[in-house]
Coordinates of C-alpha atoms and ligand atoms in Angstrom, one line a residue:
X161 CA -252.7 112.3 -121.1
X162 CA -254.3 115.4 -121.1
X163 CA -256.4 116.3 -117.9
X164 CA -259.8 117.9 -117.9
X165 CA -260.0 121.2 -116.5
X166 CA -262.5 120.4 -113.9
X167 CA -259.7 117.9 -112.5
X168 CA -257.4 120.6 -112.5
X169 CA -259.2 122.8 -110.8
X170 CA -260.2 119.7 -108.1
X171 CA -256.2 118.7 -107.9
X172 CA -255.7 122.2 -107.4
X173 CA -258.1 122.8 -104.6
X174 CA -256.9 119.5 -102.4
X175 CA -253.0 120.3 -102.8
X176 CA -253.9 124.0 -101.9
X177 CA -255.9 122.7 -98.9
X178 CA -253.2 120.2 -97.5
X179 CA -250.7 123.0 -97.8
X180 CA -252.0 125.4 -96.3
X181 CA -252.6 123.0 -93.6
X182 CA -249.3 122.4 -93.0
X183 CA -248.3 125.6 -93.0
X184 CA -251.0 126.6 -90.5
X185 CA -249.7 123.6 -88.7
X186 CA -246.0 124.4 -89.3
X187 CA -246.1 128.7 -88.7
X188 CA -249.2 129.2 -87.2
X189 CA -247.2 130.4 -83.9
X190 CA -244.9 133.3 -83.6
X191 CA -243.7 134.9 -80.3
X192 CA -241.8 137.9 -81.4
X193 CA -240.0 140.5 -78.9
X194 CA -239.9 144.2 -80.2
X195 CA -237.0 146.1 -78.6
X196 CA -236.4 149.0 -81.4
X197 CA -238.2 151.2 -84.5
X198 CA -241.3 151.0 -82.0
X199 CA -244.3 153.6 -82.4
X200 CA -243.5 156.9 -79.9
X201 CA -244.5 156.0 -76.2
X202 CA -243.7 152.5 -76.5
X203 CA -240.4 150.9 -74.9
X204 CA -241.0 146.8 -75.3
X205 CA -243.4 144.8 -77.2
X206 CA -244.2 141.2 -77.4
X207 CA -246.8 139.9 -79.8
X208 CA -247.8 136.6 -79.5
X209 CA -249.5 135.3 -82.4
X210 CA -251.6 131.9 -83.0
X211 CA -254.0 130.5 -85.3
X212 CA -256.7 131.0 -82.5
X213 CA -255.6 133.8 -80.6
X214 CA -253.6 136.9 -81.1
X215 CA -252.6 138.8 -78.0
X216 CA -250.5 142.2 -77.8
X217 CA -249.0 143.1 -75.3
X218 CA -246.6 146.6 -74.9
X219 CA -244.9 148.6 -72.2
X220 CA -245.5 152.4 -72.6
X221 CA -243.0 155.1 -71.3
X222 CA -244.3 155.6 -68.3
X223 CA -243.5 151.2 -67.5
X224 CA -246.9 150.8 -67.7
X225 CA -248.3 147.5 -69.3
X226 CA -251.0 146.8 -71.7
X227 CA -252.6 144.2 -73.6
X228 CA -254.8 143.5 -76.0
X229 CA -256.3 140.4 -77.1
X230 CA -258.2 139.1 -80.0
X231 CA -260.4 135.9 -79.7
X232 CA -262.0 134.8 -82.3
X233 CA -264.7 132.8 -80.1
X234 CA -265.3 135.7 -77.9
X235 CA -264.1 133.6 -75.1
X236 CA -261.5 136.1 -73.7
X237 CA -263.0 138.9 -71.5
X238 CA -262.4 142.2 -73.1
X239 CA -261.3 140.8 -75.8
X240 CA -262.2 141.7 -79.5
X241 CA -263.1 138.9 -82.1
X242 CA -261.0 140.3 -84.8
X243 CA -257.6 142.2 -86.5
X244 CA -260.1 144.6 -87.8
X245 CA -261.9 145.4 -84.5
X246 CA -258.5 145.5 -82.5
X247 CA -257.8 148.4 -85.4
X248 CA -261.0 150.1 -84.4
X249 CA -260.4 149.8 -80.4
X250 CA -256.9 150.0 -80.4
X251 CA -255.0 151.3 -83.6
X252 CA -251.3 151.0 -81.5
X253 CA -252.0 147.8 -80.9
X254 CA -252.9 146.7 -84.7
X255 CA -250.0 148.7 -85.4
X256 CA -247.7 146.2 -83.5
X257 CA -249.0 143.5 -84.6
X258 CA -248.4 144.3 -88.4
X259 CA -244.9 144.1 -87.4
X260 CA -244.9 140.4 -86.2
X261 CA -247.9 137.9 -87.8
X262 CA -247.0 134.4 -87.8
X263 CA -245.1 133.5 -90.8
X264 CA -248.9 131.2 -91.5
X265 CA -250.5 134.8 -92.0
X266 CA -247.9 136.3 -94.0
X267 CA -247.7 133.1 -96.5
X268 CA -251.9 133.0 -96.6
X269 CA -252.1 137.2 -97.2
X270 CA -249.5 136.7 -100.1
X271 CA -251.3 133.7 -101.3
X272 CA -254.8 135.8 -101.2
X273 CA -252.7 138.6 -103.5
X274 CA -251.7 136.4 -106.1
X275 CA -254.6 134.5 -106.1
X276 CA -256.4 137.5 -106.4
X277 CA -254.9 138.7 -109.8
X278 CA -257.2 135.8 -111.3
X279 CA -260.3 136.6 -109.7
X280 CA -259.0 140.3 -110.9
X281 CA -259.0 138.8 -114.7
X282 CA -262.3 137.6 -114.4
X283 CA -264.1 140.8 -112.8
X284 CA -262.3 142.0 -115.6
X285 CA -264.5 140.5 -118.0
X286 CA -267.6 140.1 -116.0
X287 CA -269.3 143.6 -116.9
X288 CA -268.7 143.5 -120.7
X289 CA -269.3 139.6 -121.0
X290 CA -272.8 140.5 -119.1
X291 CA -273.4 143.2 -121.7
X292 CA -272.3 141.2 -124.8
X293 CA -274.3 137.9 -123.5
X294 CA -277.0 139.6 -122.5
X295 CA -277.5 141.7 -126.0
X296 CA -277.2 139.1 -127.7
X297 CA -279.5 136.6 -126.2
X298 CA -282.4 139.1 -126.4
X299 CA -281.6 140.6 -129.9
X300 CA -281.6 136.6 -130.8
X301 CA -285.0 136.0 -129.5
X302 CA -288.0 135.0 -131.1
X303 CA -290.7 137.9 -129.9
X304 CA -291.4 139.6 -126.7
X305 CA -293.9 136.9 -125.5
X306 CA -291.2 134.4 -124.8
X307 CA -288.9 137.2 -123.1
X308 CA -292.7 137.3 -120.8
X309 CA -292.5 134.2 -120.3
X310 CA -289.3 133.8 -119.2
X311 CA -288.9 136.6 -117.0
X312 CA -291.8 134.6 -115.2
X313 CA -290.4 131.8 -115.0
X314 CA -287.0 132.9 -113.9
X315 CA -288.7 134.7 -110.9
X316 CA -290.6 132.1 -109.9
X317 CA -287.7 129.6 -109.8
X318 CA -285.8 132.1 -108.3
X319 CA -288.4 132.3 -105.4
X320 CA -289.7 129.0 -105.4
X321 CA -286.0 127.9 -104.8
X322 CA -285.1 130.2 -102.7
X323 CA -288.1 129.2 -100.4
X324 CA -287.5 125.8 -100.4
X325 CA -283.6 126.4 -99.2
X326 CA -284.8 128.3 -96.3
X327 CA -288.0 125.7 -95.3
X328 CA -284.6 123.1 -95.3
X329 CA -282.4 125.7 -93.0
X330 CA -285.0 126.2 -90.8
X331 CA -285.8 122.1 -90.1
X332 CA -282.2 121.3 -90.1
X333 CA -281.7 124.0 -87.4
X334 CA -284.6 122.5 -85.7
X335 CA -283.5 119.6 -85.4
X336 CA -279.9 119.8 -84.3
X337 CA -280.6 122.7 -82.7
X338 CA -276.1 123.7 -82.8
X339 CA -277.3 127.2 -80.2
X340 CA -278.9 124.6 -77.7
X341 CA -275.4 122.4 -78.0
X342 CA -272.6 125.1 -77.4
X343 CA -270.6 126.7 -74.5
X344 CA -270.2 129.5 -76.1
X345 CA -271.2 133.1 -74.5
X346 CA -272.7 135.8 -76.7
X347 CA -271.8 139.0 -74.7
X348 CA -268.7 140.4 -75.7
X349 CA -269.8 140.2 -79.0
X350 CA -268.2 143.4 -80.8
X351 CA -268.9 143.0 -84.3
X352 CA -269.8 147.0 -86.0
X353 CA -272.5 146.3 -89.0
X354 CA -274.2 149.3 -89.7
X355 CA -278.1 148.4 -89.8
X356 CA -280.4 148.9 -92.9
X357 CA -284.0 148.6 -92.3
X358 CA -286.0 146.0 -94.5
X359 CA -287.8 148.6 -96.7
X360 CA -284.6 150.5 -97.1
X361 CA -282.7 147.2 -98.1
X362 CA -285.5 146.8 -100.7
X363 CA -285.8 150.7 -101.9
X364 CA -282.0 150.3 -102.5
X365 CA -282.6 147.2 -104.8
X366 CA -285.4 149.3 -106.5
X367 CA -283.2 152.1 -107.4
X368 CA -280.4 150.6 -108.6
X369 CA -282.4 148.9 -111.1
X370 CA -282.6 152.4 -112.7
X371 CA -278.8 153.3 -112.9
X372 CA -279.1 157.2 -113.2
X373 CA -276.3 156.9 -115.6
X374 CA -275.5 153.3 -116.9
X375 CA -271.9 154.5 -118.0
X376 CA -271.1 154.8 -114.3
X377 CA -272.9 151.8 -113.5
X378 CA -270.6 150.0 -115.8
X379 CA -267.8 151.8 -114.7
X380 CA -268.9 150.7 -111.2
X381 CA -269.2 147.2 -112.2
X382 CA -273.3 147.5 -110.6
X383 CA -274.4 144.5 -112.0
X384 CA -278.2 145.1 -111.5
X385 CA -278.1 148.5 -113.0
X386 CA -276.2 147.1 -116.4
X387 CA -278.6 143.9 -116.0
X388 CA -281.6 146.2 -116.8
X389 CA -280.2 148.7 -118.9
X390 CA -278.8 146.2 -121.3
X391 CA -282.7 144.7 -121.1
X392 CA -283.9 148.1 -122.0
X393 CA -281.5 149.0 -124.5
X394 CA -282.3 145.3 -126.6
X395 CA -285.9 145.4 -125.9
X396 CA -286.1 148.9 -128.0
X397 CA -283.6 148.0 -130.4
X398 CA -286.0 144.7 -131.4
X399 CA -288.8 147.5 -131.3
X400 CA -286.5 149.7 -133.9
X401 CA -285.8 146.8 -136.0
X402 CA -284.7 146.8 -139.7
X403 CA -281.0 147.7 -140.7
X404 CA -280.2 149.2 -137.3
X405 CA -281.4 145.4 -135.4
X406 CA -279.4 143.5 -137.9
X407 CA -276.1 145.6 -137.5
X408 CA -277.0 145.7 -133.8
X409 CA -277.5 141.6 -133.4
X410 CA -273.9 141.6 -135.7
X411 CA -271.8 143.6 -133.3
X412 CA -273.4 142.2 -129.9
X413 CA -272.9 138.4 -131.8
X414 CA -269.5 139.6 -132.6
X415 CA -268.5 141.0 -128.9
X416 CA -270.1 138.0 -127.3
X417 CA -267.5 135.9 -129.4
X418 CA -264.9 137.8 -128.5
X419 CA -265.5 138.1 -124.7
X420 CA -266.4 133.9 -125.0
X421 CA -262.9 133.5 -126.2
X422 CA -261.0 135.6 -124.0
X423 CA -263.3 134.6 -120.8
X424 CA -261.8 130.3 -121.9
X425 CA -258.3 131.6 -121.7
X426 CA -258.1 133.0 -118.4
X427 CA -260.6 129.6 -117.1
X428 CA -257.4 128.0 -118.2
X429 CA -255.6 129.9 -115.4
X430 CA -258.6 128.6 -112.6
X431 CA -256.6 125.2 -110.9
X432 CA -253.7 128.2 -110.4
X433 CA -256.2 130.5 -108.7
X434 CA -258.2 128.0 -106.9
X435 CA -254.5 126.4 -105.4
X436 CA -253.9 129.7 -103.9
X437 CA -257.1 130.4 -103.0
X438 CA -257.4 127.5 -100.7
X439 CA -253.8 127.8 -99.2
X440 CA -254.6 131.5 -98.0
X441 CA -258.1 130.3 -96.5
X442 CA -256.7 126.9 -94.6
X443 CA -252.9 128.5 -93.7
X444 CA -254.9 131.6 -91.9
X445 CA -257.9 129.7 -90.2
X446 CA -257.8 128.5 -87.0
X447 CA -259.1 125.4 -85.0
X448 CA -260.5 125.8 -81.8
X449 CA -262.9 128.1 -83.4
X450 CA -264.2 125.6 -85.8
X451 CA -264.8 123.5 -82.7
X452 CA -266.9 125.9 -80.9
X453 CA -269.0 126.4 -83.9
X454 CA -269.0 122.6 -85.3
X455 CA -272.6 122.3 -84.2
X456 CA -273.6 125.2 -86.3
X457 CA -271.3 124.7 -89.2
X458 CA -273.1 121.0 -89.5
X459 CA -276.1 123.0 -89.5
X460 CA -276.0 125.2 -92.4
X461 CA -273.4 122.6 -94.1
X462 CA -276.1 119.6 -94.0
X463 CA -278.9 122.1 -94.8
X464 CA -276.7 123.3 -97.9
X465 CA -276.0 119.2 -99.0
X466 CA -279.5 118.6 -98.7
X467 CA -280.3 121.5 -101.2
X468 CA -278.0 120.6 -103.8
X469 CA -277.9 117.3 -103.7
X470 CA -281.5 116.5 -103.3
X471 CA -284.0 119.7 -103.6
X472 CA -282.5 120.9 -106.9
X473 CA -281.2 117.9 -108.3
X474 CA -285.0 116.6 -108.2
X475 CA -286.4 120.1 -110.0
X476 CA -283.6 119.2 -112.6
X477 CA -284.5 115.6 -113.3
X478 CA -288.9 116.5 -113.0
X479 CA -288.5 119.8 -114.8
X480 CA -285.7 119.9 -117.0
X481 CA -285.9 116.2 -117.4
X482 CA -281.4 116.4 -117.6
X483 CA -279.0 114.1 -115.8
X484 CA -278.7 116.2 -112.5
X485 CA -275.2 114.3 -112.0
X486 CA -273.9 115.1 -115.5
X487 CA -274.9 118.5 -115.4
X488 CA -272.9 119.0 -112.1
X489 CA -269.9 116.9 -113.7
X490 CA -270.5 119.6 -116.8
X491 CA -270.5 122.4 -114.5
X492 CA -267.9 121.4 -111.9
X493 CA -265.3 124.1 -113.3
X494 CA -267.6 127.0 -112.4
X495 CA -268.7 125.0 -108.7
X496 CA -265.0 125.1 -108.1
X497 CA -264.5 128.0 -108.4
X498 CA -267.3 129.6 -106.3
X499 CA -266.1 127.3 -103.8
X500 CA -262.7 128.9 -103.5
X501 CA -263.7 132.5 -104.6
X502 CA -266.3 132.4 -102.6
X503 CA -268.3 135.3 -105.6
X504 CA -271.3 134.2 -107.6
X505 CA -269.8 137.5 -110.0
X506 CA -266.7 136.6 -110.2
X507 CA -267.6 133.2 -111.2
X508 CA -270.0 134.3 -113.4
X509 CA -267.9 134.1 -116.6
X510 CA -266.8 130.7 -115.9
X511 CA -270.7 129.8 -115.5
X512 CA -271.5 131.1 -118.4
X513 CA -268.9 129.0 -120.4
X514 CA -269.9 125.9 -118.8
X515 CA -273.6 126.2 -119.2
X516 CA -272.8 126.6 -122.6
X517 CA -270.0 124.7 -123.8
X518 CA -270.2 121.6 -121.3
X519 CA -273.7 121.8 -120.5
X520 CA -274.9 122.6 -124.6
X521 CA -278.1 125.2 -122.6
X522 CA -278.6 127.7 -125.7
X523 CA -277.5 131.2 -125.0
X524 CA -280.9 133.2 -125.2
X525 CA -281.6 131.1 -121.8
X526 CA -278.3 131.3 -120.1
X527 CA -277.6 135.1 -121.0
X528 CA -280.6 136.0 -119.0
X529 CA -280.6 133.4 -116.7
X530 CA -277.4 133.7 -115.5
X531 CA -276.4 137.4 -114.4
X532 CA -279.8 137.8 -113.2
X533 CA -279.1 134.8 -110.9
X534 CA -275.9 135.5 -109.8
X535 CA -277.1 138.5 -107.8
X536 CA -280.6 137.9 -107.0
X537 CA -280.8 134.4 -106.5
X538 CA -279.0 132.6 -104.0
X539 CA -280.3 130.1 -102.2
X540 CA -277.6 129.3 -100.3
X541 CA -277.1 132.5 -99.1
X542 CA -281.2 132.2 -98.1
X543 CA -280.6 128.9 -96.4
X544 CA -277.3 130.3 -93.9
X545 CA -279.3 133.4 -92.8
X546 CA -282.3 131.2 -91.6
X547 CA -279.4 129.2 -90.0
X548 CA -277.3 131.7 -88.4
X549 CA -280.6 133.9 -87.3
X550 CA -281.9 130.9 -85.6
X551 CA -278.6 129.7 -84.3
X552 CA -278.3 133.0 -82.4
X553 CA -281.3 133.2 -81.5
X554 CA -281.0 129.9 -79.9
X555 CA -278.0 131.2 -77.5
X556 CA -279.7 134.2 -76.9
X557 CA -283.2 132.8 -75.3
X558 CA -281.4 129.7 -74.5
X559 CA -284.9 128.3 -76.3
X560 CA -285.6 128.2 -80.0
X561 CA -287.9 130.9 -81.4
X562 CA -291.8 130.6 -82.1
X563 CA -293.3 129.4 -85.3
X564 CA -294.2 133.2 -86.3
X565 CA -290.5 134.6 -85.3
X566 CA -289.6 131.8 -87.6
X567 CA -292.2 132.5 -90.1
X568 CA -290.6 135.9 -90.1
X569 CA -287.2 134.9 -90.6
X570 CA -287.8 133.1 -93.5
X571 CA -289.6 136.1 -95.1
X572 CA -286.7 138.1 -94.3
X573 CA -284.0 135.7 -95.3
X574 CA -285.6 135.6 -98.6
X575 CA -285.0 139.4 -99.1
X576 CA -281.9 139.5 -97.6
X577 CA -281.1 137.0 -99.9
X578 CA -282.4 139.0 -102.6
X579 CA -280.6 142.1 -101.6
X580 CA -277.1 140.3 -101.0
X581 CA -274.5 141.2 -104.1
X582 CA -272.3 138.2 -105.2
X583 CA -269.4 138.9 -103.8
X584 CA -267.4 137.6 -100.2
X585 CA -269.1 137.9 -96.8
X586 CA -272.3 139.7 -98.3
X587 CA -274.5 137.4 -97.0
X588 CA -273.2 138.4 -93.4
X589 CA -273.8 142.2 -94.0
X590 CA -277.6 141.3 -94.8
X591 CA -278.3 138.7 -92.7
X592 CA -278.5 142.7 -90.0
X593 CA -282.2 142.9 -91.6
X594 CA -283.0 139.4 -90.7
X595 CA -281.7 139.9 -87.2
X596 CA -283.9 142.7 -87.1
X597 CA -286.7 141.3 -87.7
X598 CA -286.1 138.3 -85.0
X599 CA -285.7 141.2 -82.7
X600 CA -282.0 140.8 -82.1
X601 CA -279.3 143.3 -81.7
X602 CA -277.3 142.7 -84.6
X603 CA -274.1 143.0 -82.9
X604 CA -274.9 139.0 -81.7
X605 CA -273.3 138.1 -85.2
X606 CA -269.8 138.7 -84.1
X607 CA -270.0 135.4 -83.1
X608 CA -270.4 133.7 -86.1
X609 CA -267.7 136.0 -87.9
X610 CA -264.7 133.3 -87.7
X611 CA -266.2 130.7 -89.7
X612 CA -268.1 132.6 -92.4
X613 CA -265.7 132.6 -95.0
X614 CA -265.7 128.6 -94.9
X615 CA -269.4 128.9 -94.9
X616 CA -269.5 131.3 -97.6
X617 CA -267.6 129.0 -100.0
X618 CA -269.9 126.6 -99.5
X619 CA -273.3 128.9 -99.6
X620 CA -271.9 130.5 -102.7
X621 CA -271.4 127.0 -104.6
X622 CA -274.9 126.6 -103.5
X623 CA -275.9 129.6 -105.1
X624 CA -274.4 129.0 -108.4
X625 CA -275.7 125.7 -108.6
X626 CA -279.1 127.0 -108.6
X627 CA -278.6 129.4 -111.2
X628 CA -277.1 126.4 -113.3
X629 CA -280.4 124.2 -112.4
X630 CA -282.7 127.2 -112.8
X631 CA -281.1 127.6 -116.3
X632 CA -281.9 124.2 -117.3
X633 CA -285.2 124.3 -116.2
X634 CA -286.1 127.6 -117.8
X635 CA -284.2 126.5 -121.2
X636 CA -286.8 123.6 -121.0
X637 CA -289.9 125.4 -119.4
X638 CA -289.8 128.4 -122.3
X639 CA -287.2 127.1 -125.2
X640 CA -286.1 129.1 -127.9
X641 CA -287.4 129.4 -130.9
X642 CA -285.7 130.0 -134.0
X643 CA -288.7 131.8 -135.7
X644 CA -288.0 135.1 -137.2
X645 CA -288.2 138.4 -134.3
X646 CA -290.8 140.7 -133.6
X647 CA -290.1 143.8 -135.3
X648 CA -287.6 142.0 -137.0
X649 CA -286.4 143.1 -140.8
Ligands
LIG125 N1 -270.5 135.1 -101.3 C1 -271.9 134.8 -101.7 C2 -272.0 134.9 -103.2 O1 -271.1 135.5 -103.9 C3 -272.9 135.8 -101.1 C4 -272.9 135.6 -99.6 O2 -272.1 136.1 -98.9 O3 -273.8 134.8 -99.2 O4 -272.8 134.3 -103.8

């Protein structure tokens, strides 16, 4: 019997997950000596590493001792929260410990490398796929007024969503209130995020939507700038029409084909992937800090269910008038693999696939629909910056905020949200602006740090998900007509 690749992928996932559970269990402790080959100055080392701590400790020439510590719940005076800060503060000490992780580590980092060659295959054909899906969607369309009408609608699902993720963050915060429920402290914070104001944030977006020379923003793989210059480039070459838009539409039809074909054979590799994936994110995370945050994680995790399994599944059903359930069964290839990826890009080619070849949404929807989602609308992401800025805000006043701090968040998670590309732990770089605008230092989100790549997974599902609903919906809203083009032959 021949298994469906979406129980591949799901088979892959749980055995990946158990795995690296036991070997987090298994080799998550190692207590290694160093007597020899040791940096100048230092006689003796001993490294002590766990899943939850990590503590270096040396003797320099002189017999003097030292030690270093990284806690990931910023429980440990002096202490930093983690590998990459103890490289920052104290580079010897990082230096040992590279010469001793816990067997745990070493298996999870190797895991993330090979692991990493698939998401490698699929950035691989995100850019041209983009390009080719793109083209030909527009060059496909019946006239400009329903590329208006679309790019309307998109935005306002986009937004509407969006909203609607962070009006469900901010209640669910409310109500469990996970900063009013914790012992832990927020001072030795040491996170190092460099802050972007608001209107910069935005300026940025702004400007990289006119890519001062698309070549090198499709050699740099910036999505927005190939987004609109692909726009630009169909939108003219419908306005040019005759010979040159049939021989256009033939080689963009062609390419897409081609890009289609290749983009199904390395999905084929995704249970492989995701099984790695998940052993390098369960074998190298540790439990007492998931205990200090559970109150939060249930936060922005029930907050996140509610979204996707109420909020958008009801836009679906009322708007699309679609199965919610067997559009997520349709999709469940590309949801995995967000999960495990934890990148709305890198999943992109798989979404595109499924929307079209499980979920039968025509391609004039989906080409725009989709890239255009994957980095500017994540509602997910929106939701776990409300979250996490009210979380910390709540161990910082020891209070929760007022309505307009609030009302204030949610404007800023929104273009944080907006501004954050699809790609691992973006959403923590942005959620600086949101802080800033709650009035909070930003280093206060060191303490959050531990947990957010199991957060991310999920917010980035999220976040696909409403790019797959959104598509539905628009595919209904505006659907494409067959009649011949505008400026057409
Ligand atoms: N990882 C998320 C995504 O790719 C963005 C984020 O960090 O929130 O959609």
């Amino acid at each position: 019997m021949k298994l469906e690749l979406h129980w591949k992928i799901l088979i892959g996932m749980v055995l990946g997950a158990v795995l690296g559970i036991a070997v987090n269990w298994q080799w998550s402790t190692r207590v290694t000596e160093l007597q020899s080959g040791l940096p100048a100055g230092v006689q003796q080392a001993t490294i002590r590493d766990s899943s939850d701590t990590i503590q270096v400790s040396w003797i320099d020439e002189l017999g003097e001792e030292h030690e270093r510590i990284v806690d990931p719940t910023g429980n440990t005076p002096g202490g930093v929260m983690t590998v990459d800060d103890l490289a920052k503060t104290s580079p010897l000490a990082a230096e040992l410990y590279e010469r001793a992780p816990s067997r745990a580590k070493q298996i999870g980092k190797w895991c993330k490398r090979i692991g990493g060659l698939f998401l490698r295959m699929l950035q691989m054909v995100s850019v041209p796929l983009i390009i080719a899906s793109l083209s030909t969607g527009i060059l496909g369309m019946s006239g400009a007024s329903r590329f208006k009408k679309m790019f309307s609608a998109t935005l306002a699902y986009y937004v509407a969503t969006s909203g609607l993720a962070i009006l469900t963050g901010l209640a669910v915060t409310n109500i469990i209130n996970p900063g009013l429920n914790t012992s832990l402290k927020l001072d030795v914070a040491q996170a190092q995020v460099h802050p972007a104001t608001l209107t910069e944030t935005l300026m940025q977006q702004v400007e990289t939507m006119i890519p001062t020379n698309p070549f090198a923003a499709i050699a740099n793989s910036a999505f927005l700038s190939v987004i609109s210059f692909t726009l630009l480039f169909s939108i003219f070459t419908l306005k040019v029409g005759g010979e040159a838009l049939v021989r256009m539409r033939q080689l963009a039809d062609d390419s897409f084909q081609v890009m289609m074909l290749l983009t199904a054979a390395i999905i084929g590799l995704a249970p492989y992937g995701v099984f790695l994936l998940m052993i390098y994110v369960t074998a190298t995370q540790g439990i007492a800090v998931f205990s200090a945050l559970a109150w939060y994680m249930l936060a922005v995790a029930s907050g996140l269910l509610f979204h996707a399994l109420v909020t958008l599944p009801i836009i679906v059903w009322v708007l699309a008038r679609r199965s919610p359930w067997a559009l997520m069964k349709a999709m469940s290839p590309a949801l995995l693999t967000a999960f495990s990826s934890a990148s709305s890009n890198a999943t992109l080619p798989l979404t595109i696939n499924n929307i079209e070849k499980r979920a039968g949404v025509s391609n004039r929807t989906s080409s725009f629909v989709l890239p255009l989602g994957s980095t500017i609308n994540m509602d997910g992401t929106a939701l776990y910056e409300a979250v996490a800025v009210l979380f910390i805000g709540q161990l910082a006043f020891g209070a929760n905020m007022d309505l307009t701090q609030q009302i204030a968040i949610a404007l800023t998670a929104l273009l944080a949200s907006i501004g954050a590309a699809g790609i691992p732990h973006a959403g923590l770089v942005m959620m600086a602006i949101v802080l800033q605008a709650a009035n909070l230092p930003i280093e206060y989100q060191g303490i959050i740090l531990a947990v957010d790549r199991v957060l991310d997974m999920f917010r980035t599902s999220v976040n696909v998900w409403s790019d797959c609903c959104g598509t539905t919906v628009i595919d209904r809203l505006v659907p494409p007509a067959t009649a011949s083009l505008d400026g057409g032959p």
